[in-house]
PDB file of C-alpha atoms and ligand atoms in Angstrom:
ATOM      1  CA  MET A1331      -1.237 -12.305  -8.368  1.00 36.00           C
ATOM      2  CA  GLU A1332       1.128  -9.736  -7.003  1.00 36.00           C
ATOM      3  CA  SER A1333      -0.563  -6.895  -8.860  1.00 36.00           C
ATOM      4  CA  ILE A1334      -3.960  -7.974  -7.475  1.00 38.00           C
ATOM      5  CA  GLN A1335      -2.604  -7.945  -3.942  1.00 39.00           C
ATOM      6  CA  GLN A1336      -1.063  -4.541  -4.455  1.00 40.00           C
ATOM      7  CA  GLY A1337      -4.294  -3.250  -5.959  1.00 41.00           C
ATOM      8  CA  SER A1338      -6.285  -4.243  -2.887  1.00 61.00           C
ATOM      9  CA  ALA A1339      -3.709  -2.943  -0.371  1.00 86.00           C
ATOM     10  CA  ARG A1340      -4.646   0.223   1.445  1.00 92.00           C
ATOM     11  CA  ARG A1341      -2.820   3.271   0.179  1.00 96.00           C
ATOM     12  CA  ILE A1342      -1.008   5.722   2.406  1.00 98.00           C
ATOM     13  CA  LEU A1343       0.417   9.033   1.259  1.00 98.00           C
ATOM     14  CA  VAL A1344       3.393  10.128   3.383  1.00 98.00           C
ATOM     15  CA  VAL A1345       4.182  13.849   3.158  1.00 98.00           C
ATOM     16  CA  GLU A1346       7.535  14.651   4.743  1.00 97.00           C
ATOM     17  CA  ASP A1347      10.410  16.801   3.433  1.00 97.00           C
ATOM     18  CA  GLU A1348      13.103  15.151   5.590  1.00 95.00           C
ATOM     19  CA  PRO A1349      14.316  12.257   3.335  1.00 95.00           C
ATOM     20  CA  THR A1350      15.562   9.948   6.123  1.00 95.00           C
ATOM     21  CA  ILE A1351      12.311  10.265   8.104  1.00 96.00           C
ATOM     22  CA  ALA A1352      10.204   9.848   4.946  1.00 97.00           C
ATOM     23  CA  GLU A1353      12.096   6.722   3.865  1.00 97.00           C
ATOM     24  CA  SER A1354      11.977   5.079   7.313  1.00 97.00           C
ATOM     25  CA  ILE A1355       8.206   5.669   7.585  1.00 98.00           C
ATOM     26  CA  ALA A1356       7.668   4.341   4.041  1.00 98.00           C
ATOM     27  CA  ALA A1357       9.777   1.216   4.688  1.00 97.00           C
ATOM     28  CA  ARG A1358       7.882   0.414   7.884  1.00 97.00           C
ATOM     29  CA  LEU A1359       4.446   0.925   6.289  1.00 97.00           C
ATOM     30  CA  ARG A1360       5.370  -1.183   3.236  1.00 97.00           C
ATOM     31  CA  ALA A1361       6.471  -3.940   5.635  1.00 96.00           C
ATOM     32  CA  GLU A1362       2.974  -3.668   7.189  1.00 94.00           C
ATOM     33  CA  GLY A1363       1.447  -4.366   3.768  1.00 94.00           C
ATOM     34  CA  PHE A1364       0.448  -0.836   2.776  1.00 96.00           C
ATOM     35  CA  THR A1365       1.016   0.729  -0.612  1.00 96.00           C
ATOM     36  CA  VAL A1366       3.000   3.895   0.106  1.00 97.00           C
ATOM     37  CA  GLU A1367       3.605   7.020  -1.960  1.00 97.00           C
ATOM     38  CA  LEU A1368       5.853   9.894  -0.887  1.00 98.00           C
ATOM     39  CA  ALA A1369       5.536  13.635  -1.396  1.00 98.00           C
ATOM     40  CA  HIS A1370       8.168  16.118  -0.201  1.00 97.00           C
ATOM     41  CA  ASP A1371       6.435  19.507  -0.423  1.00 97.00           C
ATOM     42  CA  GLY A1372       2.975  21.062  -0.182  1.00 97.00           C
ATOM     43  CA  PRO A1373       2.021  21.318  -3.878  1.00 97.00           C
ATOM     44  CA  ALA A1374       3.275  17.764  -4.611  1.00 97.00           C
ATOM     45  CA  ALA A1375       1.249  16.467  -1.652  1.00 97.00           C
ATOM     46  CA  VAL A1376      -2.003  18.012  -2.925  1.00 96.00           C
ATOM     47  CA  ALA A1377      -1.358  16.637  -6.438  1.00 96.00           C
ATOM     48  CA  ALA A1378      -0.500  13.157  -5.086  1.00 96.00           C
ATOM     49  CA  ALA A1379      -3.643  13.081  -2.911  1.00 95.00           C
ATOM     50  CA  ALA A1380      -5.777  13.872  -5.975  1.00 92.00           C
ATOM     51  CA  SER A1381      -4.173  11.205  -8.194  1.00 93.00           C
ATOM     52  CA  LEU A1382      -3.523   8.461  -5.627  1.00 91.00           C
ATOM     53  CA  LEU A1383      -6.838   8.732  -3.700  1.00 90.00           C
ATOM     54  CA  PRO A1384      -5.124   7.489  -0.505  1.00 94.00           C
ATOM     55  CA  ASP A1385      -6.954   5.758   2.349  1.00 92.00           C
ATOM     56  CA  LEU A1386      -4.919   7.811   4.825  1.00 96.00           C
ATOM     57  CA  VAL A1387      -2.402  10.681   4.769  1.00 96.00           C
ATOM     58  CA  VAL A1388       0.580  11.064   7.124  1.00 97.00           C
ATOM     59  CA  LEU A1389       1.324  14.775   6.963  1.00 96.00           C
ATOM     60  CA  ASP A1390       4.265  16.760   8.329  1.00 95.00           C
ATOM     61  CA  VAL A1391       3.388  20.348   9.328  1.00 93.00           C
ATOM     62  CA  MET A1392       6.578  22.158   8.281  1.00 92.00           C
ATOM     63  CA  LEU A1393       6.950  21.726   4.512  1.00 94.00           C
ATOM     64  CA  PRO A1394       8.405  23.680   1.582  1.00 94.00           C
ATOM     65  CA  GLY A1395       5.907  25.253  -0.815  1.00 92.00           C
ATOM     66  CA  PHE A1396       3.022  25.627   1.581  1.00 90.00           C
ATOM     67  CA  ASP A1397       2.661  24.024   5.002  1.00 91.00           C
ATOM     68  CA  GLY A1398       0.805  20.932   6.207  1.00 92.00           C
ATOM     69  CA  LEU A1399      -2.189  22.968   7.432  1.00 89.00           C
ATOM     70  CA  GLU A1400      -2.799  24.283   3.934  1.00 90.00           C
ATOM     71  CA  VAL A1401      -2.242  20.794   2.478  1.00 93.00           C
ATOM     72  CA  CYS A1402      -4.797  19.411   4.952  1.00 90.00           C
ATOM     73  CA  ARG A1403      -7.387  22.067   4.050  1.00 85.00           C
ATOM     74  CA  ARG A1404      -6.943  21.531   0.317  1.00 88.00           C
ATOM     75  CA  ILE A1405      -7.090  17.735   0.331  1.00 88.00           C
ATOM     76  CA  GLN A1406     -10.063  17.660   2.752  1.00 80.00           C
ATOM     77  CA  ALA A1407     -11.943  20.121   0.536  1.00 77.00           C
ATOM     78  CA  HIS A1408     -11.317  17.889  -2.472  1.00 75.00           C
ATOM     79  CA  ARG A1409     -12.120  14.520  -0.849  1.00 75.00           C
ATOM     80  CA  PRO A1410     -12.397  13.738   2.899  1.00 76.00           C
ATOM     81  CA  VAL A1411      -9.626  11.387   4.056  1.00 85.00           C
ATOM     82  CA  PRO A1412      -8.182  10.538   7.509  1.00 89.00           C
ATOM     83  CA  VAL A1413      -5.091  12.664   8.230  1.00 91.00           C
ATOM     84  CA  LEU A1414      -2.432  11.951  10.864  1.00 93.00           C
ATOM     85  CA  MET A1415      -0.325  15.059  11.383  1.00 92.00           C
ATOM     86  CA  LEU A1416       3.346  15.074  12.426  1.00 94.00           C
ATOM     87  CA  THR A1417       4.394  18.067  14.505  1.00 90.00           C
ATOM     88  CA  ALA A1418       7.749  19.268  15.780  1.00 87.00           C
ATOM     89  CA  ARG A1419       6.656  20.250  19.296  1.00 81.00           C
ATOM     90  CA  THR A1420       3.908  19.483  21.805  1.00 75.00           C
ATOM     91  CA  ASP A1421       2.833  23.153  21.962  1.00 77.00           C
ATOM     92  CA  GLU A1422       2.507  23.142  18.168  1.00 76.00           C
ATOM     93  CA  THR A1423       0.086  20.192  18.506  1.00 73.00           C
ATOM     94  CA  ASP A1424      -1.963  22.235  21.002  1.00 67.00           C
ATOM     95  CA  VAL A1425      -2.201  25.119  18.537  1.00 71.00           C
ATOM     96  CA  LEU A1426      -3.264  22.792  15.705  1.00 71.00           C
ATOM     97  CA  ILE A1427      -5.967  21.133  17.814  1.00 65.00           C
ATOM     98  CA  GLY A1428      -7.221  24.612  18.709  1.00 57.00           C
ATOM     99  CA  LEU A1429      -7.380  25.579  15.027  1.00 65.00           C
ATOM    100  CA  GLY A1430      -9.444  22.534  14.121  1.00 65.00           C
ATOM    101  CA  VAL A1431      -7.614  22.083  10.807  1.00 68.00           C
ATOM    102  CA  GLY A1432      -9.357  18.783  10.062  1.00 69.00           C
ATOM    103  CA  ALA A1433      -6.611  16.366  11.055  1.00 80.00           C
ATOM    104  CA  ASP A1434      -7.813  13.246  12.872  1.00 81.00           C
ATOM    105  CA  ASP A1435      -4.755  12.514  14.965  1.00 84.00           C
ATOM    106  CA  TYR A1436      -1.391  14.060  15.880  1.00 85.00           C
ATOM    107  CA  LEU A1437       2.069  12.725  16.704  1.00 90.00           C
ATOM    108  CA  THR A1438       4.883  14.857  18.097  1.00 90.00           C
ATOM    109  CA  LYS A1439       8.432  14.236  16.805  1.00 91.00           C
ATOM    110  CA  PRO A1440      10.414  12.238  17.655  1.00 92.00           C
ATOM    111  CA  PHE A1441       7.997   9.304  17.615  1.00 93.00           C
ATOM    112  CA  SER A1442       8.542   5.554  17.343  1.00 94.00           C
ATOM    113  CA  LEU A1443       7.514   3.767  14.155  1.00 96.00           C
ATOM    114  CA  ARG A1444       5.671   1.260  16.341  1.00 94.00           C
ATOM    115  CA  VAL A1445       3.457   4.038  17.769  1.00 93.00           C
ATOM    116  CA  LEU A1446       2.947   5.530  14.302  1.00 96.00           C
ATOM    117  CA  THR A1447       1.749   2.226  12.808  1.00 95.00           C
ATOM    118  CA  ALA A1448      -0.502   1.561  15.841  1.00 93.00           C
ATOM    119  CA  ARG A1449      -2.140   4.992  15.381  1.00 92.00           C
ATOM    120  CA  ILE A1450      -2.566   4.372  11.630  1.00 94.00           C
ATOM    121  CA  HIS A1451      -4.252   1.005  12.204  1.00 92.00           C
ATOM    122  CA  ALA A1452      -6.526   2.559  14.869  1.00 88.00           C
ATOM    123  CA  LEU A1453      -7.486   5.421  12.556  1.00 87.00           C
ATOM    124  CA  LEU A1454      -8.316   3.067   9.662  1.00 88.00           C
ATOM    125  CA  ARG A1455     -10.373   0.827  11.987  1.00 83.00           C
ATOM    126  CA  ARG A1456     -12.421   3.799  13.191  1.00 77.00           C
ATOM    127  CA  VAL A1457     -13.212   4.904   9.655  1.00 75.00           C
ATOM    128  CA  GLU A1458     -14.111   1.383   8.505  1.00 71.00           C
ATOM    129  CA  ARG A1459     -16.354   0.800  11.529  1.00 65.00           C
ATOM    130  CA  THR A1460     -18.435   3.845  10.616  1.00 60.00           C
ATOM    131  CA  ALA A1461     -18.616   2.747   6.979  1.00 57.00           C
ATOM    132  CA  THR A1462     -20.824  -0.284   7.724  1.00 55.00           C
ATOM    133  CA  PRO A1463     -24.121   0.029   5.830  1.00 53.00           C
ATOM    134  CA  GLY A1464     -26.984   1.442   7.837  1.00 63.00           C
ATOM    135  CA  ALA A1465     -30.147   3.426   7.606  1.00 74.00           C
ATOM    136  CA  THR A1466     -30.586   7.158   7.336  1.00 85.00           C
ATOM    137  CA  ILE A1467     -30.608   8.971  10.696  1.00 87.00           C
ATOM    138  CA  VAL A1468     -32.994  11.914  10.946  1.00 86.00           C
ATOM    139  CA  VAL A1469     -33.017  14.268  13.943  1.00 87.00           C
ATOM    140  CA  GLY A1470     -35.072  17.411  13.362  1.00 86.00           C
ATOM    141  CA  ASP A1471     -33.691  19.092  10.234  1.00 91.00           C
ATOM    142  CA  LEU A1472     -30.485  17.039  10.371  1.00 93.00           C
ATOM    143  CA  ARG A1473     -30.239  14.072   8.005  1.00 93.00           C
ATOM    144  CA  ILE A1474     -27.330  11.601   7.883  1.00 93.00           C
ATOM    145  CA  ASP A1475     -26.892   8.873   5.270  1.00 90.00           C
ATOM    146  CA  THR A1476     -24.484   6.524   7.078  1.00 86.00           C
ATOM    147  CA  ASP A1477     -24.141   4.304   3.998  1.00 80.00           C
ATOM    148  CA  GLN A1478     -23.021   7.073   1.647  1.00 84.00           C
ATOM    149  CA  ARG A1479     -21.467   9.111   4.483  1.00 88.00           C
ATOM    150  CA  ARG A1480     -23.393  12.259   3.534  1.00 93.00           C
ATOM    151  CA  VAL A1481     -24.877  14.901   5.838  1.00 95.00           C
ATOM    152  CA  TRP A1482     -27.549  17.538   5.286  1.00 95.00           C
ATOM    153  CA  ARG A1483     -28.971  20.221   7.543  1.00 94.00           C
ATOM    154  CA  ALA A1484     -32.166  21.968   6.343  1.00 90.00           C
ATOM    155  CA  GLU A1485     -31.563  20.261   2.949  1.00 88.00           C
ATOM    156  CA  ALA A1486     -28.093  21.839   2.569  1.00 93.00           C
ATOM    157  CA  GLU A1487     -25.337  19.251   2.239  1.00 95.00           C
ATOM    158  CA  THR A1488     -22.122  19.687   4.267  1.00 95.00           C
ATOM    159  CA  GLN A1489     -18.740  18.007   3.812  1.00 93.00           C
ATOM    160  CA  LEU A1490     -17.300  16.501   7.005  1.00 93.00           C
ATOM    161  CA  THR A1491     -13.953  14.865   7.710  1.00 90.00           C
ATOM    162  CA  PRO A1492     -14.132  11.140   8.617  1.00 88.00           C
ATOM    163  CA  LEU A1493     -13.790  11.799  12.359  1.00 88.00           C
ATOM    164  CA  GLU A1494     -16.257  14.696  12.353  1.00 92.00           C
ATOM    165  CA  PHE A1495     -18.694  12.350  10.635  1.00 93.00           C
ATOM    166  CA  GLU A1496     -18.229   9.605  13.202  1.00 90.00           C
ATOM    167  CA  LEU A1497     -18.633  12.048  16.101  1.00 93.00           C
ATOM    168  CA  LEU A1498     -21.848  13.418  14.594  1.00 95.00           C
ATOM    169  CA  VAL A1499     -23.259   9.906  14.035  1.00 92.00           C
ATOM    170  CA  HIS A1500     -22.425   9.018  17.646  1.00 89.00           C
ATOM    171  CA  LEU A1501     -24.331  12.030  18.976  1.00 92.00           C
ATOM    172  CA  ALA A1502     -27.220  11.683  16.510  1.00 90.00           C
ATOM    173  CA  ARG A1503     -27.892   8.041  17.391  1.00 84.00           C
ATOM    174  CA  ARG A1504     -28.782   9.231  20.924  1.00 81.00           C
ATOM    175  CA  PRO A1505     -30.364  12.674  20.432  1.00 81.00           C
ATOM    176  CA  ARG A1506     -30.622  14.810  23.585  1.00 81.00           C
ATOM    177  CA  ALA A1507     -28.559  12.273  25.579  1.00 81.00           C
ATOM    178  CA  VAL A1508     -25.532  13.888  27.217  1.00 84.00           C
ATOM    179  CA  LEU A1509     -22.403  12.033  26.095  1.00 85.00           C
ATOM    180  CA  ALA A1510     -19.306  12.541  28.251  1.00 85.00           C
ATOM    181  CA  ARG A1511     -16.161  13.836  26.566  1.00 87.00           C
ATOM    182  CA  ASP A1512     -13.998  10.979  27.884  1.00 84.00           C
ATOM    183  CA  ARG A1513     -16.547   8.437  26.675  1.00 83.00           C
ATOM    184  CA  LEU A1514     -16.608  10.001  23.196  1.00 87.00           C
ATOM    185  CA  LEU A1515     -12.810   9.981  23.247  1.00 85.00           C
ATOM    186  CA  SER A1516     -12.604   6.277  24.059  1.00 81.00           C
ATOM    187  CA  GLU A1517     -15.454   5.202  21.719  1.00 80.00           C
ATOM    188  CA  ILE A1518     -14.428   7.251  18.696  1.00 83.00           C
ATOM    189  CA  TRP A1519     -10.713   7.904  19.060  1.00 79.00           C
ATOM    190  CA  GLY A1520      -9.992   4.662  20.920  1.00 75.00           C
ATOM    191  CA  TRP A1521      -7.935   6.455  23.561  1.00 72.00           C
ATOM    192  CA  PRO A1522      -8.160   4.845  27.001  1.00 66.00           C
ATOM    193  CA  ASP A1523      -7.542   7.949  29.146  1.00 66.00           C
ATOM    194  CA  ALA A1524      -8.957  11.457  29.205  1.00 63.00           C
ATOM    195  CA  SER A1525      -5.745  13.268  28.191  1.00 68.00           C
ATOM    196  CA  GLY A1526      -7.037  14.024  24.692  1.00 72.00           C
ATOM    197  CA  THR A1527     -10.449  15.527  25.428  1.00 79.00           C
ATOM    198  CA  ARG A1528      -9.402  18.744  23.668  1.00 83.00           C
ATOM    199  CA  ALA A1529      -9.469  16.725  20.437  1.00 84.00           C
ATOM    200  CA  VAL A1530     -13.177  16.155  21.119  1.00 89.00           C
ATOM    201  CA  ASP A1531     -13.708  19.886  21.761  1.00 90.00           C
ATOM    202  CA  SER A1532     -11.909  20.757  18.546  1.00 89.00           C
ATOM    203  CA  HIS A1533     -14.101  18.444  16.450  1.00 92.00           C
ATOM    204  CA  ILE A1534     -17.289  19.725  18.161  1.00 94.00           C
ATOM    205  CA  LYS A1535     -16.164  23.237  17.241  1.00 94.00           C
ATOM    206  CA  ALA A1536     -15.751  22.171  13.613  1.00 94.00           C
ATOM    207  CA  LEU A1537     -19.197  20.524  13.558  1.00 96.00           C
ATOM    208  CA  ARG A1538     -20.794  23.716  14.936  1.00 96.00           C
ATOM    209  CA  ARG A1539     -18.996  25.817  12.339  1.00 95.00           C
ATOM    210  CA  LYS A1540     -20.197  23.576   9.515  1.00 95.00           C
ATOM    211  CA  LEU A1541     -23.713  22.668  10.707  1.00 95.00           C
ATOM    212  CA  GLY A1542     -24.767  25.580  12.935  1.00 94.00           C
ATOM    213  CA  SER A1543     -23.862  26.584  16.486  1.00 92.00           C
ATOM    214  CA  ASP A1544     -27.292  25.533  17.860  1.00 92.00           C
ATOM    215  CA  LEU A1545     -26.916  21.865  16.866  1.00 93.00           C
ATOM    216  CA  ILE A1546     -24.772  20.610  19.741  1.00 95.00           C
ATOM    217  CA  ARG A1547     -25.260  21.746  23.326  1.00 92.00           C
ATOM    218  CA  THR A1548     -22.338  21.918  25.778  1.00 92.00           C
ATOM    219  CA  VAL A1549     -23.099  20.446  29.185  1.00 86.00           C
ATOM    220  CA  HIS A1550     -20.414  22.102  31.292  1.00 85.00           C
ATOM    221  CA  GLY A1551     -18.103  19.741  33.103  1.00 81.00           C
ATOM    222  CA  VAL A1552     -19.711  16.693  31.452  1.00 83.00           C
ATOM    223  CA  GLY A1553     -19.876  16.624  27.680  1.00 88.00           C
ATOM    224  CA  TYR A1554     -22.144  17.246  24.704  1.00 92.00           C
ATOM    225  CA  ALA A1555     -25.696  16.554  23.503  1.00 90.00           C
ATOM    226  CA  LEU A1556     -27.213  16.872  20.029  1.00 93.00           C
ATOM    227  CA  GLU A1557     -30.395  18.956  19.925  1.00 86.00           C
ATOM    228  CA  ALA A1558     -31.527  19.551  16.332  1.00 73.00           C
ATOM    229  CA  ARG A1559     -34.833  21.350  15.864  1.00 67.00           C
TER     230      ARG A1559
HETATM  231 CA1   CA B 415       9.352  19.117   7.861  1.00 63.62          CA
END
């Protein structure tokens, strides 16, 4: 019975080179019922992500080997997975959001384990909510299969991260409607206040880079609207 329960538990890969931090995160997540695997450097993290196929990755930025940004790029290219990034300073978080590295959430050290687990549960809920079976959405030359989580523009398929996918689906369900940044933030990220609207901007930037700059229109001071041809 135990092996069945473990097999159905959601898997989290924790990538952190500081042993005491890594062990305390792992202990807390195991107590929450997750299966946890640890990696302590960049190359080991990429290998573990490929073999473990985690449901979520907690990823420290400063790592031996290569850093968390490179780890994030490599694992997202291989198989999209929600990533929660751990950063050393608030200004470092700002830089990462600006880069649009494909992480879905950020926590600045030091953080409480209670906040970390709350963010992890919220992230998993968001991804699972989008995964409910549904029809194909077609807007102009944009096609989204919400069941298989696949996206095409002009018949060319594009790989999106889980949060990029959810943001696109949100916009595409109401084409040409202007959706406010703080509304997108609360509906997709689950954040109650507007302090994280740059996270929305960063994911819009990534969607434009991947699907074409003409797809999403900026309505200055308000938000965004999807306008596929
Ligand atoms: Ca570190």
